[in-house]
mmCIF file of C-alpha atoms in Angstrom:
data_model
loop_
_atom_site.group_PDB
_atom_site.id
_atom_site.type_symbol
_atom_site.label_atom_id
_atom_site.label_comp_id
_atom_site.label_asym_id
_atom_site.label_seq_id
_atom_site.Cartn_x
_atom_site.Cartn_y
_atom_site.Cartn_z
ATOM 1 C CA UNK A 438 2.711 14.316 -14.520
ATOM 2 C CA UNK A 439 4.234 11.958 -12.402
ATOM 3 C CA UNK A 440 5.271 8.352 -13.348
ATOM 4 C CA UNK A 441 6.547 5.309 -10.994
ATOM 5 C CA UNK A 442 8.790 2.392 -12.854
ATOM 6 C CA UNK A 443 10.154 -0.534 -11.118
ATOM 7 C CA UNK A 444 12.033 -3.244 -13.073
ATOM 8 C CA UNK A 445 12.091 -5.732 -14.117
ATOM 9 C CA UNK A 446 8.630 -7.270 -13.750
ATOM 10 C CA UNK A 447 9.578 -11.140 -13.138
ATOM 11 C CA UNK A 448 12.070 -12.706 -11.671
ATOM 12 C CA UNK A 449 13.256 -16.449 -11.389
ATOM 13 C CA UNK A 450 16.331 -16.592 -9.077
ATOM 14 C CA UNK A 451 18.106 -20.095 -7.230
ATOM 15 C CA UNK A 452 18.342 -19.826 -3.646
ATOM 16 C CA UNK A 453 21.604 -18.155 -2.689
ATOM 17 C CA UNK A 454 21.703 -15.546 -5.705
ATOM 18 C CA UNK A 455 21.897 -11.960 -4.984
ATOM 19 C CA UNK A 456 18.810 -9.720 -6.052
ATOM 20 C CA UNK A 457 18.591 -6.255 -7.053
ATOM 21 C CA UNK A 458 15.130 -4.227 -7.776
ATOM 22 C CA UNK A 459 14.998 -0.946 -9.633
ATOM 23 C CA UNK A 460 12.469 1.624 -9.252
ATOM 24 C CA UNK A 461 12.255 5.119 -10.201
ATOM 25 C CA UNK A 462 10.280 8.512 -10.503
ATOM 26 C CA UNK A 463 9.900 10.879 -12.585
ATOM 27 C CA UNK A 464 7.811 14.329 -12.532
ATOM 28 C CA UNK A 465 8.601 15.188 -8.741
ATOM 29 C CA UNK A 466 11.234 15.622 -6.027
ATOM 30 C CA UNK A 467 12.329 14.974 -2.989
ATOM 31 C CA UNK A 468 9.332 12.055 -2.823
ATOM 32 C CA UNK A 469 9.373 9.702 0.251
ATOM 33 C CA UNK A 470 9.719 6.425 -1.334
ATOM 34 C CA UNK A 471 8.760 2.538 -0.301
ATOM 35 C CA UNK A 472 9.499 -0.568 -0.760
ATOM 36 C CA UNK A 473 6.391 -3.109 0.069
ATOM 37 C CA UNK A 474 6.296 -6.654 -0.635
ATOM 38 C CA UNK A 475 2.886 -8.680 -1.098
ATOM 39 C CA UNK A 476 3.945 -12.652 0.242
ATOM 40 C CA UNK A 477 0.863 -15.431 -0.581
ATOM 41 C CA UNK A 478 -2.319 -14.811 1.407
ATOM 42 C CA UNK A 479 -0.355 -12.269 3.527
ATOM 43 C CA UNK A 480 -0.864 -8.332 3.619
ATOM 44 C CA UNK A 481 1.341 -5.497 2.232
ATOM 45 C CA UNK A 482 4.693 -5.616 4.512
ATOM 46 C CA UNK A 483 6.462 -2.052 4.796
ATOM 47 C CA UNK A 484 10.350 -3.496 4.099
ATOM 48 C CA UNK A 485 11.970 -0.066 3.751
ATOM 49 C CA UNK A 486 11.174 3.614 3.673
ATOM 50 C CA UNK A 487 13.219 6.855 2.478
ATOM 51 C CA UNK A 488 12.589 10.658 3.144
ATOM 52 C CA UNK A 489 15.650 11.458 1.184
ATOM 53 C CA UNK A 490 19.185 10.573 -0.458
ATOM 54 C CA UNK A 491 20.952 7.893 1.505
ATOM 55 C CA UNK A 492 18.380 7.908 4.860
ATOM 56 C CA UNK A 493 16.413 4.679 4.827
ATOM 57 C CA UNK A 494 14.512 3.134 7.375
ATOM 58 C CA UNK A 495 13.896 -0.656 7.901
ATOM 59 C CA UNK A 496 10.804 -1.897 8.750
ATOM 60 C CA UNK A 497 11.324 -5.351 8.955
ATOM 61 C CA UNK A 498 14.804 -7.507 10.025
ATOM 62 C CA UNK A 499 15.823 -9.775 7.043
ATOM 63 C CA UNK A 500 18.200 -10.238 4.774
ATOM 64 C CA UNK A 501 17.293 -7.219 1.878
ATOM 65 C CA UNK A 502 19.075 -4.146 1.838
ATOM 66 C CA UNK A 503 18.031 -0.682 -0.172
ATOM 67 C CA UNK A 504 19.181 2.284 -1.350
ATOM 68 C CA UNK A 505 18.650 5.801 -2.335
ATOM 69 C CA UNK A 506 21.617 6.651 -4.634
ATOM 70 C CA UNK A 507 19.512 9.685 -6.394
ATOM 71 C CA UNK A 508 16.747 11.537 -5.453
ATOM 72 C CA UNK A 509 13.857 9.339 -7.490
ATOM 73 C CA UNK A 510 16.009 5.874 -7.354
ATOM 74 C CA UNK A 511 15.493 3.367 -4.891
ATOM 75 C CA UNK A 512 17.085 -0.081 -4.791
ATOM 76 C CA UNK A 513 16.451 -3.013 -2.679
ATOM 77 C CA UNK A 514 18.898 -5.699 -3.043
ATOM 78 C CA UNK A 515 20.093 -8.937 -1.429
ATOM 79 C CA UNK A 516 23.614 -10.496 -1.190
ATOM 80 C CA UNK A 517 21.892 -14.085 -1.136
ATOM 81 C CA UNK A 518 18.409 -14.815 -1.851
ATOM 82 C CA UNK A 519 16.386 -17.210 0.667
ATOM 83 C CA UNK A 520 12.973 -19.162 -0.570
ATOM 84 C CA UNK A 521 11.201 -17.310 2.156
ATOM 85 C CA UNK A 522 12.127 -13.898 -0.302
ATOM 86 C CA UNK A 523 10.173 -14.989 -3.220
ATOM 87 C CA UNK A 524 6.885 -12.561 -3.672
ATOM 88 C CA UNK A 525 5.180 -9.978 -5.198
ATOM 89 C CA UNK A 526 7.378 -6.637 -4.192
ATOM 90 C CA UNK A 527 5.849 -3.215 -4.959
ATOM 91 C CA UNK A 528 8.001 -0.256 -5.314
ATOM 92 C CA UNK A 529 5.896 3.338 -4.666
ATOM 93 C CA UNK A 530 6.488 7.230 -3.787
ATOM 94 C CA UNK A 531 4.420 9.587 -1.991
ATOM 95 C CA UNK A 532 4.814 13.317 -1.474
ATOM 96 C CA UNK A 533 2.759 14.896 1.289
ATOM 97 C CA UNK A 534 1.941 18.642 0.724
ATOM 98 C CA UNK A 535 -1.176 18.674 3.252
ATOM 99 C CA UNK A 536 -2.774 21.105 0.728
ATOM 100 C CA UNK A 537 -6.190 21.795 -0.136
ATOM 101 C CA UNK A 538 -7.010 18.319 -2.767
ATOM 102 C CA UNK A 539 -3.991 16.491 -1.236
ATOM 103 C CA UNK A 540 -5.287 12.848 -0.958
ATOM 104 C CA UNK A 541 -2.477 11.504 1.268
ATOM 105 C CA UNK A 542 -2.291 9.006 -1.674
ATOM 106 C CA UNK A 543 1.040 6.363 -1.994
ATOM 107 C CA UNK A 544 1.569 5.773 -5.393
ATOM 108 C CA UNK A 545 2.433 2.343 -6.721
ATOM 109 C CA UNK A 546 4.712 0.971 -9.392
ATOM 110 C CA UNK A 547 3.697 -1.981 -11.641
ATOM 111 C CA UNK A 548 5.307 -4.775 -9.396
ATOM 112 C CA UNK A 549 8.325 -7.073 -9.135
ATOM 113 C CA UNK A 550 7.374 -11.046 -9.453
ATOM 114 C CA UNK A 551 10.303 -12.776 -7.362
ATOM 115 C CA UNK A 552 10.803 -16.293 -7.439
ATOM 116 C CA UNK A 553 13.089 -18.162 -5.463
ATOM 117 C CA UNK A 554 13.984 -21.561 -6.731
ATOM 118 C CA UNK B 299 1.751 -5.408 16.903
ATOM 119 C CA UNK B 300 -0.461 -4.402 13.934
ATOM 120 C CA UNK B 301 -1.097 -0.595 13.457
ATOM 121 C CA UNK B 302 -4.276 -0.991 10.924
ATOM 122 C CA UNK B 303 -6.263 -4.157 11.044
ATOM 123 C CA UNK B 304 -8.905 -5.651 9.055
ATOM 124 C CA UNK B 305 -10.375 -8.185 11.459
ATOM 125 C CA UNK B 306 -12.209 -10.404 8.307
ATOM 126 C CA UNK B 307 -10.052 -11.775 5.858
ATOM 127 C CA UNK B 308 -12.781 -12.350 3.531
ATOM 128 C CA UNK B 309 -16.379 -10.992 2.833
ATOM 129 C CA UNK B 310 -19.414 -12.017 0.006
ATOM 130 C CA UNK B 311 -22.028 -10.141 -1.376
ATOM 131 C CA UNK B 312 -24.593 -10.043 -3.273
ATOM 132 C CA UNK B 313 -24.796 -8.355 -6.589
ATOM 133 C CA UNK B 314 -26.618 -4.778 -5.857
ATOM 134 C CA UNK B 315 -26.437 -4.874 -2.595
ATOM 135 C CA UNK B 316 -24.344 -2.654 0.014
ATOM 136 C CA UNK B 317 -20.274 -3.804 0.718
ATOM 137 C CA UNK B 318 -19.198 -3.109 4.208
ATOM 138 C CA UNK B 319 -15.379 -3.174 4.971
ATOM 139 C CA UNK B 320 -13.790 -2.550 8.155
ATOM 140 C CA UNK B 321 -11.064 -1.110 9.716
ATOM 141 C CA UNK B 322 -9.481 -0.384 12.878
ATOM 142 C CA UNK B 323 -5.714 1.488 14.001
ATOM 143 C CA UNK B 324 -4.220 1.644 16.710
ATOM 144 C CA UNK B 325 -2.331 5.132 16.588
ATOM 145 C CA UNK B 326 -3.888 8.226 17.214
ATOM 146 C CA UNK B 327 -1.111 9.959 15.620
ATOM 147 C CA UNK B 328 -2.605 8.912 11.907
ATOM 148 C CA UNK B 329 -3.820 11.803 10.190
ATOM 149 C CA UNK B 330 -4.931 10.190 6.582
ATOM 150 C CA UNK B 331 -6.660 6.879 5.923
ATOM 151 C CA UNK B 332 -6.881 5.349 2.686
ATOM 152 C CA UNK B 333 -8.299 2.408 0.879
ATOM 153 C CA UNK B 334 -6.924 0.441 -2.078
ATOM 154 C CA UNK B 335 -8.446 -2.022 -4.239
ATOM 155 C CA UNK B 336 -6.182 -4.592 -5.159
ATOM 156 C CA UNK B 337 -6.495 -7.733 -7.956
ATOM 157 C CA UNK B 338 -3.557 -10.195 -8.093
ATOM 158 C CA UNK B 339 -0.078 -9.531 -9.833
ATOM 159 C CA UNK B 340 -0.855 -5.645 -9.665
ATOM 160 C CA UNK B 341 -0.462 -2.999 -8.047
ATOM 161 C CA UNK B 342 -2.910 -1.514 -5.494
ATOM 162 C CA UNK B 343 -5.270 0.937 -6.634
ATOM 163 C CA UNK B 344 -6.343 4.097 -4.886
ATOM 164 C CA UNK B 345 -10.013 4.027 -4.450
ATOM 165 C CA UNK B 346 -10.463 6.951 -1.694
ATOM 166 C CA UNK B 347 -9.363 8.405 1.299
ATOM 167 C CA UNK B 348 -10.238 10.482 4.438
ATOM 168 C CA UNK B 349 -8.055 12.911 6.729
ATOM 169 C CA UNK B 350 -8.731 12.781 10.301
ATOM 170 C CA UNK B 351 -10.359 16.062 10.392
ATOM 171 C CA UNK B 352 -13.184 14.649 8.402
ATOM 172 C CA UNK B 353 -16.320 11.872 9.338
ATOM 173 C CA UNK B 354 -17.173 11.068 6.069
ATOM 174 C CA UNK B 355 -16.050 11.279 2.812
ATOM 175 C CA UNK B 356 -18.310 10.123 -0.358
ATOM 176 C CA UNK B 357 -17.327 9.304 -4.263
ATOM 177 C CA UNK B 358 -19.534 7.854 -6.415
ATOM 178 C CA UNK B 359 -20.380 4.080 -5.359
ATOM 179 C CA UNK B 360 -17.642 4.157 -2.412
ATOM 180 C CA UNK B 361 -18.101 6.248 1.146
ATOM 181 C CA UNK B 362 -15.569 6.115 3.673
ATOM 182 C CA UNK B 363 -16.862 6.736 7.306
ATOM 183 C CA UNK B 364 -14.198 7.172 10.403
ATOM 184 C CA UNK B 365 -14.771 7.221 13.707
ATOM 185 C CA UNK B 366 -11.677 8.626 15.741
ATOM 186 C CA UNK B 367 -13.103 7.862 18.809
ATOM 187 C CA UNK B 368 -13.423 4.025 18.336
ATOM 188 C CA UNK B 369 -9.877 4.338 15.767
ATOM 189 C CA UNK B 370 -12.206 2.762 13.193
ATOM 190 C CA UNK B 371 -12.761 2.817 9.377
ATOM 191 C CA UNK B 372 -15.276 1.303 6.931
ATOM 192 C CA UNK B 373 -15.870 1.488 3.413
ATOM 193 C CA UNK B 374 -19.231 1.335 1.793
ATOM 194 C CA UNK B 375 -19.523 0.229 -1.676
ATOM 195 C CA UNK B 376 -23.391 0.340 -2.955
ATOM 196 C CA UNK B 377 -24.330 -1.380 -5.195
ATOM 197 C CA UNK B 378 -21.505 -3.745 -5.530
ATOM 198 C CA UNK B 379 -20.691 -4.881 -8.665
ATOM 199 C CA UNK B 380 -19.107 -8.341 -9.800
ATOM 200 C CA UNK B 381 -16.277 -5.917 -10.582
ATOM 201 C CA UNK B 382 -15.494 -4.906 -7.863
ATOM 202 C CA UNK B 383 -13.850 -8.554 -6.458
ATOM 203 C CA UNK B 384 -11.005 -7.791 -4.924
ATOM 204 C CA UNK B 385 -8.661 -7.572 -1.792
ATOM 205 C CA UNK B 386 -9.354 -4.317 -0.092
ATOM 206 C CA UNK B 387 -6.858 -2.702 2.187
ATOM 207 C CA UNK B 388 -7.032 -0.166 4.775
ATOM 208 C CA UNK B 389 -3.666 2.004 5.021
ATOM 209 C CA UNK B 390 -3.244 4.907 7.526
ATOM 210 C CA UNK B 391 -0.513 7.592 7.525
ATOM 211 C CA UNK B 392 0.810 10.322 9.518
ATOM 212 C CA UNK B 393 0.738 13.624 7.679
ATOM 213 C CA UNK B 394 4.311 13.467 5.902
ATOM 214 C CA UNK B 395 3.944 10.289 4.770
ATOM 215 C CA UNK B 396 6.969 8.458 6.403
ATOM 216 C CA UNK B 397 4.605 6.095 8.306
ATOM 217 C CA UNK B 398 2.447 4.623 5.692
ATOM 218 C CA UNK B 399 1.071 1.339 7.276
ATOM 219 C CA UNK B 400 -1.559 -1.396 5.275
ATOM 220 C CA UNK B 401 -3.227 -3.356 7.446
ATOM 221 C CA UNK B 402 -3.781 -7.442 6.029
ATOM 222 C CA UNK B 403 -6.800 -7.125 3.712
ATOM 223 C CA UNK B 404 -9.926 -8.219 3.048
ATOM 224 C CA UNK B 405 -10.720 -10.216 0.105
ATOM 225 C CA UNK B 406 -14.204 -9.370 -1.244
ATOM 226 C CA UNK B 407 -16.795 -11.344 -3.391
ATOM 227 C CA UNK B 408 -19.629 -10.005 -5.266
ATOM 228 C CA UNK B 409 -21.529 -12.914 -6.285
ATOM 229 C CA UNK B 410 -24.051 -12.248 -9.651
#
């Protein structure tokens, strides 16, 4: 079966520190792979997407950065963190077959807390 | 400019009775639409979802309805539970997957 890890779970960082986010998956290949963050009262915000080893896609202009070093690994980093970064940022994979059963589902990890002090 | 949008940021029901939840996108070009249940400092949770070739789509308390013509989603929960308290959100996606959009949410009360 498949599995979806992102590390580490919390995170208390001072303004102007870098930031890196692991996530991984295991059981499948070739997944497309996300990188969503949740700010206070606001919505799920696509930051970056992947269809494959070293092509990403940016959603959103800021200053975070990812990566697709391996198949299942994606990064998302920053060189310096701003207060505006701090929130709840969910890793997560999907892997579209368009077979008979296939749910279209996007498959979450457990969540990066990010606080920016 | 918001692909999927959940025009009501919050919703309260009573216990037992029916949950509506809507949804609207604006590209035609989404071919699956999902909904995910969502309680704080978690992940979202797939609850169901619907392809575009479909009107309806049923499992156990929760129905999803679409509506291509009007671009427009809504999930039914009956009964509602206390349980089911949550933020709801509406995602859409083209058929690959590399346009996976959420729209903003929809925080919903079920009040015993």
């Amino acid at each position: 079966s498949q599995t979806i890890h992102q590390w580490p779970a919390t995170l208390v960082q001072p303004v102007g520190s870098p930031l890196s986010l692991e996530c991984t998956v295991e059981g499948t290949s070739n997944p497309n792979l996300y990188w969503y963050r949740q700010a206070a009262g606001r919505g799920l915000q696509l930051l970056f997407y992947s269809v494959g080893i070293g092509q990403i896609s940016s959603e959103v202009p800021q200053n975070l950065s990812a990566s697709r070093p391996q198949d299942r690994q994606f990064i998302l980093s920053s060189k310096k963190l701003l207060l505006s970064d701090s929130g709840f940022y969910l890793c997560a994979w999907s892997l579209r077959t368009g077979g008979v059963g296939d749910t279209g589902e996007l498959f979450f990890g457990e969540g990066s807390r990010l606080t920016v002090l | 400019d918001q692909q999927v949008k959940q025009n009501s940021p919050s919703l309260s029901v009573q216990e037992g009775r029916i949950s509506i939840l809507n949804c609207d996108y604006t590209n035609s070009m989404f071919d699956y639409f999902l909904w995910y249940k969502k309680y704080p400092a978690e992940g979202p949770t797939f609850l169901i979802s619907i392809s575009s070739i479909k009107d309806k789509n049923e499992d156990g308390r929760f129905t999803v309805f679409l509506n291509k013509s009007a671009k427009h989603l809504s999930l039914h929960i009956v009964p509602s539970q206390p349980g089911d308290s949550a933020v709801y959100f509406c995602a859409a996606s083209s058929w690959d997957g590399q346009n996976f959009v959420f729209g903003p949410g929809t925080r919903l009360s079920v009040l015993p």
